[in-house]
PDB file of C-alpha atoms and ligand atoms in Angstrom:
ATOM      1  CA  UNK A   2      -4.784 -20.858 -16.988  1.00 90.00           C
ATOM      2  CA  UNK A   3      -6.567 -18.218 -14.925  1.00 95.00           C
ATOM      3  CA  UNK A   4      -9.829 -19.219 -13.265  1.00 97.00           C
ATOM      4  CA  UNK A   5     -12.231 -16.530 -12.077  1.00 98.00           C
ATOM      5  CA  UNK A   6     -14.428 -17.209  -9.062  1.00 98.00           C
ATOM      6  CA  UNK A   7     -16.959 -15.144  -7.112  1.00 98.00           C
ATOM      7  CA  UNK A   8     -16.883 -14.971  -3.331  1.00 97.00           C
ATOM      8  CA  UNK A   9     -19.777 -13.558  -1.334  1.00 95.00           C
ATOM      9  CA  UNK A  10     -18.914 -11.508   1.715  1.00 94.00           C
ATOM     10  CA  UNK A  11     -21.697 -11.047   4.255  1.00 91.00           C
ATOM     11  CA  UNK A  12     -22.541  -7.620   5.654  1.00 89.00           C
ATOM     12  CA  UNK A  13     -21.300  -6.940   9.168  1.00 77.00           C
ATOM     13  CA  UNK A  14     -23.408  -4.776  11.437  1.00 64.00           C
ATOM     14  CA  UNK A  15     -22.701  -1.069  11.102  1.00 62.00           C
ATOM     15  CA  UNK A  16     -19.447  -1.468   9.211  1.00 65.00           C
ATOM     16  CA  UNK A  17     -19.898  -2.837   5.836  1.00 76.00           C
ATOM     17  CA  UNK A  18     -22.326  -3.818   3.142  1.00 89.00           C
ATOM     18  CA  UNK A  19     -22.302  -7.274   1.654  1.00 92.00           C
ATOM     19  CA  UNK A  20     -20.142  -7.714  -1.429  1.00 94.00           C
ATOM     20  CA  UNK A  21     -19.579 -10.152  -4.268  1.00 96.00           C
ATOM     21  CA  UNK A  22     -15.862 -10.276  -4.974  1.00 98.00           C
ATOM     22  CA  UNK A  23     -14.241 -11.544  -8.151  1.00 98.00           C
ATOM     23  CA  UNK A  24     -10.991 -13.391  -7.559  1.00 98.00           C
ATOM     24  CA  UNK A  25      -8.635 -14.666 -10.242  1.00 98.00           C
ATOM     25  CA  UNK A  26      -6.660 -17.820  -9.542  1.00 98.00           C
ATOM     26  CA  UNK A  27      -3.601 -19.377 -11.150  1.00 98.00           C
ATOM     27  CA  UNK A  28      -1.097 -22.016 -10.102  1.00 98.00           C
ATOM     28  CA  UNK A  29      -0.907 -24.592  -7.372  1.00 97.00           C
ATOM     29  CA  UNK A  30       0.353 -24.865  -3.808  1.00 96.00           C
ATOM     30  CA  UNK A  31      -0.213 -22.775  -0.694  1.00 97.00           C
ATOM     31  CA  UNK A  32      -2.512 -19.772  -1.118  1.00 98.00           C
ATOM     32  CA  UNK A  33      -1.005 -16.342  -1.824  1.00 98.00           C
ATOM     33  CA  UNK A  34      -3.323 -13.346  -2.214  1.00 98.00           C
ATOM     34  CA  UNK A  35      -2.352 -10.355  -4.369  1.00 98.00           C
ATOM     35  CA  UNK A  36      -3.996  -7.025  -3.562  1.00 99.00           C
ATOM     36  CA  UNK A  37      -3.947  -4.277  -6.189  1.00 98.00           C
ATOM     37  CA  UNK A  38      -3.287  -0.551  -5.855  1.00 98.00           C
ATOM     38  CA  UNK A  39      -5.486   2.520  -6.401  1.00 98.00           C
ATOM     39  CA  UNK A  40      -7.580   2.698  -8.597  1.00 97.00           C
ATOM     40  CA  UNK A  41      -6.729  -0.510 -10.379  1.00 98.00           C
ATOM     41  CA  UNK A  42      -7.788  -4.161 -10.366  1.00 98.00           C
ATOM     42  CA  UNK A  43      -6.432  -7.704 -10.717  1.00 98.00           C
ATOM     43  CA  UNK A  44      -5.161  -6.971 -14.230  1.00 98.00           C
ATOM     44  CA  UNK A  45      -2.102  -5.266 -12.786  1.00 98.00           C
ATOM     45  CA  UNK A  46      -0.940  -8.790 -11.795  1.00 98.00           C
ATOM     46  CA  UNK A  47      -1.627 -10.460 -15.183  1.00 98.00           C
ATOM     47  CA  UNK A  48       2.012 -11.194 -16.051  1.00 98.00           C
ATOM     48  CA  UNK A  49       2.727 -12.282 -12.487  1.00 98.00           C
ATOM     49  CA  UNK A  50      -0.193 -14.752 -12.629  1.00 98.00           C
ATOM     50  CA  UNK A  51       1.250 -16.219 -15.828  1.00 98.00           C
ATOM     51  CA  UNK A  52       4.823 -16.312 -14.475  1.00 98.00           C
ATOM     52  CA  UNK A  53       6.974 -18.650 -12.378  1.00 97.00           C
ATOM     53  CA  UNK A  54       5.414 -17.797  -8.992  1.00 98.00           C
ATOM     54  CA  UNK A  55       2.393 -19.869 -10.041  1.00 98.00           C
ATOM     55  CA  UNK A  56       4.626 -22.957  -9.756  1.00 97.00           C
ATOM     56  CA  UNK A  57       5.082 -22.293  -6.056  1.00 96.00           C
ATOM     57  CA  UNK A  58       1.761 -20.847  -4.950  1.00 98.00           C
ATOM     58  CA  UNK A  59      -1.931 -20.753  -5.763  1.00 98.00           C
ATOM     59  CA  UNK A  60      -1.956 -17.083  -6.709  1.00 98.00           C
ATOM     60  CA  UNK A  61      -5.219 -15.276  -6.045  1.00 98.00           C
ATOM     61  CA  UNK A  62      -5.501 -11.766  -7.487  1.00 98.00           C
ATOM     62  CA  UNK A  63      -8.449 -10.113  -5.756  1.00 98.00           C
ATOM     63  CA  UNK A  64     -10.660  -7.423  -7.237  1.00 98.00           C
ATOM     64  CA  UNK A  65     -11.373  -5.299  -4.168  1.00 98.00           C
ATOM     65  CA  UNK A  66     -15.050  -4.256  -3.854  1.00 97.00           C
ATOM     66  CA  UNK A  67     -15.871  -1.675  -6.517  1.00 98.00           C
ATOM     67  CA  UNK A  68     -12.935  -2.661  -8.762  1.00 98.00           C
ATOM     68  CA  UNK A  69     -12.589  -4.909 -11.800  1.00 98.00           C
ATOM     69  CA  UNK A  70     -15.178  -7.669 -11.652  1.00 98.00           C
ATOM     70  CA  UNK A  71     -16.352  -6.778  -8.108  1.00 98.00           C
ATOM     71  CA  UNK A  72     -19.253  -4.319  -8.317  1.00 97.00           C
ATOM     72  CA  UNK A  73     -19.347  -1.113  -6.275  1.00 96.00           C
ATOM     73  CA  UNK A  74     -21.520  -1.820  -3.229  1.00 94.00           C
ATOM     74  CA  UNK A  75     -22.772   1.716  -2.645  1.00 93.00           C
ATOM     75  CA  UNK A  76     -20.123   2.529  -0.016  1.00 93.00           C
ATOM     76  CA  UNK A  77     -19.284   6.244   0.299  1.00 94.00           C
ATOM     77  CA  UNK A  78     -15.904   5.369   1.794  1.00 96.00           C
ATOM     78  CA  UNK A  79     -13.703   2.344   1.178  1.00 97.00           C
ATOM     79  CA  UNK A  80     -11.707   2.094   4.370  1.00 96.00           C
ATOM     80  CA  UNK A  81      -8.550   0.004   4.389  1.00 97.00           C
ATOM     81  CA  UNK A  82     -10.036  -1.976   7.302  1.00 95.00           C
ATOM     82  CA  UNK A  83     -13.098  -2.799   5.240  1.00 95.00           C
ATOM     83  CA  UNK A  84     -10.958  -3.968   2.330  1.00 97.00           C
ATOM     84  CA  UNK A  85      -8.921  -6.035   4.835  1.00 97.00           C
ATOM     85  CA  UNK A  86     -12.107  -7.729   6.071  1.00 95.00           C
ATOM     86  CA  UNK A  87     -12.911  -8.628   2.465  1.00 96.00           C
ATOM     87  CA  UNK A  88      -9.422 -10.105   2.005  1.00 98.00           C
ATOM     88  CA  UNK A  89      -9.915 -12.042   5.257  1.00 97.00           C
ATOM     89  CA  UNK A  90     -13.161 -13.461   3.825  1.00 96.00           C
ATOM     90  CA  UNK A  91     -11.330 -14.554   0.662  1.00 98.00           C
ATOM     91  CA  UNK A  92      -8.603 -16.288   2.693  1.00 98.00           C
ATOM     92  CA  UNK A  93     -11.277 -17.903   4.879  1.00 97.00           C
ATOM     93  CA  UNK A  94     -13.112 -19.203   1.807  1.00 97.00           C
ATOM     94  CA  UNK A  95     -10.168 -20.394  -0.294  1.00 96.00           C
ATOM     95  CA  UNK A  96      -7.507 -21.271   2.239  1.00 81.00           C
ATOM     96  CA  UNK A  97      -7.159 -23.909   4.897  1.00 86.00           C
ATOM     97  CA  UNK A  98      -5.198 -21.652   7.214  1.00 94.00           C
ATOM     98  CA  UNK A  99      -3.114 -18.512   6.822  1.00 98.00           C
ATOM     99  CA  UNK A 100      -2.059 -17.180   3.394  1.00 98.00           C
ATOM    100  CA  UNK A 101       0.913 -15.316   1.997  1.00 98.00           C
ATOM    101  CA  UNK A 102      -0.375 -11.768   1.610  1.00 98.00           C
ATOM    102  CA  UNK A 103       1.080  -9.390  -0.970  1.00 99.00           C
ATOM    103  CA  UNK A 104      -0.146  -5.826  -1.509  1.00 98.00           C
ATOM    104  CA  UNK A 105       0.979  -2.995  -3.753  1.00 98.00           C
ATOM    105  CA  UNK A 106       0.596   0.579  -2.501  1.00 98.00           C
ATOM    106  CA  UNK A 107      -3.091   0.807  -1.448  1.00 98.00           C
ATOM    107  CA  UNK A 108      -2.992  -3.003  -1.415  1.00 98.00           C
ATOM    108  CA  UNK A 109      -0.065  -2.702   1.018  1.00 98.00           C
ATOM    109  CA  UNK A 110      -2.160  -0.485   3.312  1.00 98.00           C
ATOM    110  CA  UNK A 111      -4.794  -3.241   3.190  1.00 98.00           C
ATOM    111  CA  UNK A 112      -2.173  -5.922   3.930  1.00 98.00           C
ATOM    112  CA  UNK A 113      -0.947  -3.932   6.950  1.00 98.00           C
ATOM    113  CA  UNK A 114      -4.539  -3.535   8.191  1.00 98.00           C
ATOM    114  CA  UNK A 115      -5.039  -7.305   7.846  1.00 98.00           C
ATOM    115  CA  UNK A 116      -1.751  -8.078   9.633  1.00 98.00           C
ATOM    116  CA  UNK A 117      -2.865  -5.845  12.520  1.00 97.00           C
ATOM    117  CA  UNK A 118      -6.456  -7.069  12.744  1.00 96.00           C
ATOM    118  CA  UNK A 119      -6.198 -10.740  11.781  1.00 97.00           C
ATOM    119  CA  UNK A 120      -2.518 -11.783  12.125  1.00 98.00           C
ATOM    120  CA  UNK A 121      -3.579 -15.442  12.308  1.00 97.00           C
ATOM    121  CA  UNK A 122      -4.499 -15.232   8.596  1.00 98.00           C
ATOM    122  CA  UNK A 123      -1.105 -13.915   7.484  1.00 98.00           C
ATOM    123  CA  UNK A 124       1.643 -16.505   6.909  1.00 98.00           C
ATOM    124  CA  UNK A 125       3.976 -13.960   5.325  1.00 98.00           C
ATOM    125  CA  UNK A 126       3.829 -10.422   3.960  1.00 98.00           C
ATOM    126  CA  UNK A 127       5.111  -8.870   0.748  1.00 98.00           C
ATOM    127  CA  UNK A 128       4.761  -5.091   0.940  1.00 98.00           C
ATOM    128  CA  UNK A 129       5.561  -3.632  -2.443  1.00 98.00           C
ATOM    129  CA  UNK A 130       5.713   0.067  -3.353  1.00 98.00           C
ATOM    130  CA  UNK A 131       3.841   1.105  -0.224  1.00 98.00           C
ATOM    131  CA  UNK A 132       4.183   2.814   3.156  1.00 98.00           C
ATOM    132  CA  UNK A 133       2.846   2.621   6.744  1.00 98.00           C
ATOM    133  CA  UNK A 134       2.280   6.322   7.371  1.00 98.00           C
ATOM    134  CA  UNK A 135      -1.038   8.166   7.056  1.00 98.00           C
ATOM    135  CA  UNK A 136      -1.587  10.961   4.532  1.00 98.00           C
ATOM    136  CA  UNK A 137      -0.022  14.315   5.312  1.00 98.00           C
ATOM    137  CA  UNK A 138      -2.257  17.402   5.155  1.00 98.00           C
ATOM    138  CA  UNK A 139      -0.868  18.109   1.680  1.00 98.00           C
ATOM    139  CA  UNK A 140      -1.687  14.597   0.515  1.00 97.00           C
ATOM    140  CA  UNK A 141      -5.230  14.869   1.951  1.00 98.00           C
ATOM    141  CA  UNK A 142      -5.707  18.122   0.046  1.00 98.00           C
ATOM    142  CA  UNK A 143      -4.445  16.365  -3.101  1.00 97.00           C
ATOM    143  CA  UNK A 144      -7.082  13.632  -2.606  1.00 98.00           C
ATOM    144  CA  UNK A 145      -9.754  16.347  -2.344  1.00 98.00           C
ATOM    145  CA  UNK A 146      -8.522  17.830  -5.608  1.00 98.00           C
ATOM    146  CA  UNK A 147      -8.562  14.371  -7.209  1.00 98.00           C
ATOM    147  CA  UNK A 148     -12.203  13.894  -6.103  1.00 98.00           C
ATOM    148  CA  UNK A 149     -13.142  17.205  -7.722  1.00 98.00           C
ATOM    149  CA  UNK A 150     -11.276  16.264 -10.914  1.00 98.00           C
ATOM    150  CA  UNK A 151     -12.834  12.833 -11.303  1.00 98.00           C
ATOM    151  CA  UNK A 152     -16.360  14.006 -10.438  1.00 98.00           C
ATOM    152  CA  UNK A 153     -16.322  17.152 -12.579  1.00 98.00           C
ATOM    153  CA  UNK A 154     -14.025  16.208 -15.456  1.00 98.00           C
ATOM    154  CA  UNK A 155     -14.086  12.411 -15.481  1.00 98.00           C
ATOM    155  CA  UNK A 156     -11.711   9.503 -15.221  1.00 98.00           C
ATOM    156  CA  UNK A 157      -9.633  10.448 -18.255  1.00 97.00           C
ATOM    157  CA  UNK A 158      -8.730  13.756 -16.585  1.00 97.00           C
ATOM    158  CA  UNK A 159      -7.755  11.927 -13.395  1.00 97.00           C
ATOM    159  CA  UNK A 160      -5.667   9.471 -15.421  1.00 96.00           C
ATOM    160  CA  UNK A 161      -3.945  12.328 -17.254  1.00 94.00           C
ATOM    161  CA  UNK A 162      -2.744  13.746 -13.924  1.00 93.00           C
ATOM    162  CA  UNK A 163      -1.713  10.405 -12.431  1.00 95.00           C
ATOM    163  CA  UNK A 164      -0.126   8.224 -15.087  1.00 95.00           C
ATOM    164  CA  UNK A 165       3.251   9.902 -15.386  1.00 93.00           C
ATOM    165  CA  UNK A 166       3.790   9.484 -11.623  1.00 96.00           C
ATOM    166  CA  UNK A 167       3.017   5.773 -11.590  1.00 98.00           C
ATOM    167  CA  UNK A 168       5.846   4.379 -13.690  1.00 97.00           C
ATOM    168  CA  UNK A 169       9.539   4.955 -14.314  1.00 97.00           C
ATOM    169  CA  UNK A 170      10.137   7.623 -16.994  1.00 95.00           C
ATOM    170  CA  UNK A 171      11.266   5.085 -19.604  1.00 95.00           C
ATOM    171  CA  UNK A 172       8.482   2.575 -18.962  1.00 96.00           C
ATOM    172  CA  UNK A 173       7.184   0.789 -22.070  1.00 95.00           C
ATOM    173  CA  UNK A 174       4.259   2.802 -23.499  1.00 96.00           C
ATOM    174  CA  UNK A 175       2.108  -0.348 -23.628  1.00 97.00           C
ATOM    175  CA  UNK A 176       2.402  -0.692 -19.836  1.00 97.00           C
ATOM    176  CA  UNK A 177       1.245   2.888 -19.382  1.00 97.00           C
ATOM    177  CA  UNK A 178      -1.664   2.190 -21.746  1.00 97.00           C
ATOM    178  CA  UNK A 179      -2.580  -0.862 -19.637  1.00 97.00           C
ATOM    179  CA  UNK A 180      -2.699   1.330 -16.550  1.00 98.00           C
ATOM    180  CA  UNK A 181      -4.846   3.902 -18.342  1.00 97.00           C
ATOM    181  CA  UNK A 182      -7.291   1.201 -19.432  1.00 97.00           C
ATOM    182  CA  UNK A 183      -7.610  -0.082 -15.858  1.00 98.00           C
ATOM    183  CA  UNK A 184      -7.877   3.329 -14.259  1.00 97.00           C
ATOM    184  CA  UNK A 185     -10.561   4.509 -16.673  1.00 97.00           C
ATOM    185  CA  UNK A 186     -12.553   1.281 -16.194  1.00 98.00           C
ATOM    186  CA  UNK A 187     -13.224   1.681 -12.458  1.00 98.00           C
ATOM    187  CA  UNK A 188     -16.564   3.216 -11.439  1.00 98.00           C
ATOM    188  CA  UNK A 189     -16.257   6.902 -10.532  1.00 98.00           C
ATOM    189  CA  UNK A 190     -18.174   6.244  -7.288  1.00 98.00           C
ATOM    190  CA  UNK A 191     -15.593   3.661  -6.335  1.00 98.00           C
ATOM    191  CA  UNK A 192     -12.656   5.940  -7.125  1.00 98.00           C
ATOM    192  CA  UNK A 193     -14.192   8.604  -4.876  1.00 98.00           C
ATOM    193  CA  UNK A 194     -14.781   6.051  -2.085  1.00 98.00           C
ATOM    194  CA  UNK A 195     -11.143   4.903  -2.406  1.00 98.00           C
ATOM    195  CA  UNK A 196      -9.857   8.472  -2.199  1.00 98.00           C
ATOM    196  CA  UNK A 197     -11.878   9.089   0.984  1.00 98.00           C
ATOM    197  CA  UNK A 198     -10.603   5.822   2.481  1.00 98.00           C
ATOM    198  CA  UNK A 199      -7.010   6.704   1.601  1.00 98.00           C
ATOM    199  CA  UNK A 200      -7.468  10.141   3.194  1.00 98.00           C
ATOM    200  CA  UNK A 201      -8.784   8.590   6.413  1.00 97.00           C
ATOM    201  CA  UNK A 202      -6.373   5.694   6.763  1.00 98.00           C
ATOM    202  CA  UNK A 203      -4.522   5.529  10.078  1.00 98.00           C
ATOM    203  CA  UNK A 204      -0.793   5.742  10.618  1.00 98.00           C
ATOM    204  CA  UNK A 205       0.385   2.156  11.189  1.00 98.00           C
ATOM    205  CA  UNK A 206       4.049   2.975  11.864  1.00 97.00           C
ATOM    206  CA  UNK A 207       3.666   2.167  15.574  1.00 97.00           C
ATOM    207  CA  UNK A 208       2.402  -1.322  14.709  1.00 97.00           C
ATOM    208  CA  UNK A 209       5.357  -2.347  12.536  1.00 98.00           C
ATOM    209  CA  UNK A 210       7.459  -3.720  15.401  1.00 97.00           C
ATOM    210  CA  UNK A 211       4.589  -6.070  16.303  1.00 97.00           C
ATOM    211  CA  UNK A 212       4.530  -7.789  12.885  1.00 98.00           C
ATOM    212  CA  UNK A 213       5.410 -11.431  13.514  1.00 97.00           C
ATOM    213  CA  UNK A 214       4.940 -12.707   9.944  1.00 98.00           C
ATOM    214  CA  UNK A 215       8.067 -13.016   7.798  1.00 98.00           C
ATOM    215  CA  UNK A 216       8.125  -9.884   5.644  1.00 98.00           C
ATOM    216  CA  UNK A 217       9.654  -8.798   2.365  1.00 98.00           C
ATOM    217  CA  UNK A 218       9.565  -5.110   1.445  1.00 98.00           C
ATOM    218  CA  UNK A 219      10.028  -4.388  -2.282  1.00 98.00           C
ATOM    219  CA  UNK A 220      10.731  -0.930  -3.702  1.00 98.00           C
ATOM    220  CA  UNK A 221      10.984   0.439  -7.241  1.00 98.00           C
ATOM    221  CA  UNK A 222      14.291   2.142  -8.053  1.00 98.00           C
ATOM    222  CA  UNK A 223      12.554   5.198  -9.526  1.00 98.00           C
ATOM    223  CA  UNK A 224       9.323   5.146  -7.507  1.00 98.00           C
ATOM    224  CA  UNK A 225       8.185   8.781  -7.172  1.00 97.00           C
ATOM    225  CA  UNK A 226       5.227   7.992  -4.881  1.00 98.00           C
ATOM    226  CA  UNK A 227       6.817   5.658  -2.305  1.00 98.00           C
ATOM    227  CA  UNK A 228      10.545   6.312  -2.819  1.00 98.00           C
ATOM    228  CA  UNK A 229      13.023   3.485  -2.250  1.00 98.00           C
ATOM    229  CA  UNK A 230      14.846   5.313   0.577  1.00 98.00           C
ATOM    230  CA  UNK A 231      11.604   5.826   2.462  1.00 97.00           C
ATOM    231  CA  UNK A 232      10.754   2.145   1.961  1.00 98.00           C
ATOM    232  CA  UNK A 233      14.179   1.026   3.200  1.00 98.00           C
ATOM    233  CA  UNK A 234      13.615   2.977   6.421  1.00 97.00           C
ATOM    234  CA  UNK A 235      10.119   1.512   6.754  1.00 95.00           C
ATOM    235  CA  UNK A 236      11.472  -2.046   6.262  1.00 98.00           C
ATOM    236  CA  UNK A 237      13.986  -1.509   9.083  1.00 98.00           C
ATOM    237  CA  UNK A 238      11.115  -1.070  11.517  1.00 98.00           C
ATOM    238  CA  UNK A 239       9.671  -4.544  10.817  1.00 98.00           C
ATOM    239  CA  UNK A 240      11.495  -7.255  12.786  1.00 97.00           C
ATOM    240  CA  UNK A 241      13.699  -9.311  10.446  1.00 98.00           C
ATOM    241  CA  UNK A 242      12.188  -7.854   7.263  1.00 98.00           C
ATOM    242  CA  UNK A 243      14.085  -8.247   3.996  1.00 98.00           C
ATOM    243  CA  UNK A 244      14.371  -5.279   1.663  1.00 98.00           C
ATOM    244  CA  UNK A 245      14.854  -5.436  -2.110  1.00 98.00           C
ATOM    245  CA  UNK A 246      14.831  -2.895  -4.934  1.00 98.00           C
ATOM    246  CA  UNK A 247      13.630  -3.751  -8.451  1.00 98.00           C
ATOM    247  CA  UNK A 248      15.850  -1.795 -10.844  1.00 98.00           C
ATOM    248  CA  UNK A 249      14.392   0.367 -13.539  1.00 97.00           C
ATOM    249  CA  UNK A 250      10.880   0.425 -12.096  1.00 98.00           C
ATOM    250  CA  UNK A 251       8.656   3.161 -10.723  1.00 98.00           C
ATOM    251  CA  UNK A 252       5.619   2.741  -8.458  1.00 98.00           C
ATOM    252  CA  UNK A 253       4.189  -0.198 -10.414  1.00 98.00           C
ATOM    253  CA  UNK A 254       7.115  -2.633 -10.080  1.00 98.00           C
ATOM    254  CA  UNK A 255       5.159  -5.914 -10.643  1.00 98.00           C
ATOM    255  CA  UNK A 256       3.517  -4.521 -13.779  1.00 98.00           C
ATOM    256  CA  UNK A 257       6.597  -2.735 -15.139  1.00 98.00           C
ATOM    257  CA  UNK A 258       9.084  -5.601 -14.627  1.00 98.00           C
ATOM    258  CA  UNK A 259       7.031  -8.692 -13.777  1.00 98.00           C
ATOM    259  CA  UNK A 260       9.937 -11.090 -14.280  1.00 98.00           C
ATOM    260  CA  UNK A 261      12.414  -9.224 -12.101  1.00 98.00           C
ATOM    261  CA  UNK A 262       9.733  -8.581  -9.462  1.00 98.00           C
ATOM    262  CA  UNK A 263       8.673 -12.258  -9.473  1.00 98.00           C
ATOM    263  CA  UNK A 264      12.296 -13.367  -9.059  1.00 98.00           C
ATOM    264  CA  UNK A 265      12.637 -11.220  -5.964  1.00 98.00           C
ATOM    265  CA  UNK A 266       9.372 -12.520  -4.501  1.00 98.00           C
ATOM    266  CA  UNK A 267      10.172 -16.108  -5.586  1.00 98.00           C
ATOM    267  CA  UNK A 268      13.394 -16.054  -3.584  1.00 97.00           C
ATOM    268  CA  UNK A 269      11.302 -15.127  -0.526  1.00 98.00           C
ATOM    269  CA  UNK A 270       8.454 -17.617  -1.142  1.00 97.00           C
ATOM    270  CA  UNK A 271      10.587 -20.727  -1.078  1.00 87.00           C
TER     271      UNK A 271
HETATM  272  C1  LIG B 317      -1.614   3.341  -5.105  1.00 59.12           C
HETATM  273  O1  LIG B 317      -0.855   3.059  -6.046  1.00 59.12           O
HETATM  274  O2  LIG B 317      -2.367   2.493  -4.604  1.00 59.12           O
HETATM  275  C2  LIG B 317      -1.635   4.761  -4.614  1.00 59.12           C
HETATM  276  O3  LIG B 317      -0.469   5.401  -4.990  1.00 59.12           O
HETATM  277  C3  LIG B 317      -1.842   4.817  -3.138  1.00 59.12           C
HETATM  278  C4  LIG B 317      -1.839   6.218  -2.628  1.00 59.12           C
HETATM  279  O4  LIG B 317      -2.155   7.146  -3.392  1.00 59.12           O
HETATM  280  O5  LIG B 317      -1.557   6.418  -1.436  1.00 59.12           O
END
């Protein structure tokens, strides 16, 4: 069974407005937080929440501010640091110490920000379909184009340009439809704030050697956004990190092949 709870996050001076976050819990055992990608919400983890990992961990799929059941707070920019402070508040509220932290793509950027800023809250890291580098100039220009598309033409137009890049070419059509539903459900203001935050995020490559938490890096065999070879090289920079590839998946490995992905993560979360 999945239980939904609300967690209030207080405003911090200058940085961030207060937020009411929806979190979705399943299972039992030590706390593990799951952080979704752009511009999605906790529903990308639905099959994972219902799968075998819930026998080993209390899984907590967070709706980042402005996504899913967490309303947009009026922020013009969603920085990865701000999202990380929200995740820290969730761990502080639900946990009795550090948590296993798992993030996909944008969620991975958030996990890396949390590991840098509050390492005492991170028992272990799962970085799936993500990277440590900042945007290149070309990627920043692409974000600008995406802002224009979503503001002027709407979320369906943004989805039309994005969906084929998110999954492996032979992904089940129902999975793609699930992604479309999620993407089109997020507030436009929030999508714009995400895109600005993604554009501004810092390069964390230099911090990888300082990660002390046990880390698993998971790639999708056909990931066109964060390719497996790039992720293998990124994993090598984290002391002792394990690296695994989920066959047949694109950028959305846990949604495309939840059983195979959960097996890989389950062998890490013993
Ligand atoms: C995501 O899935 O979160 C995005 O691909 C992140 C990004 O565009 O950098």
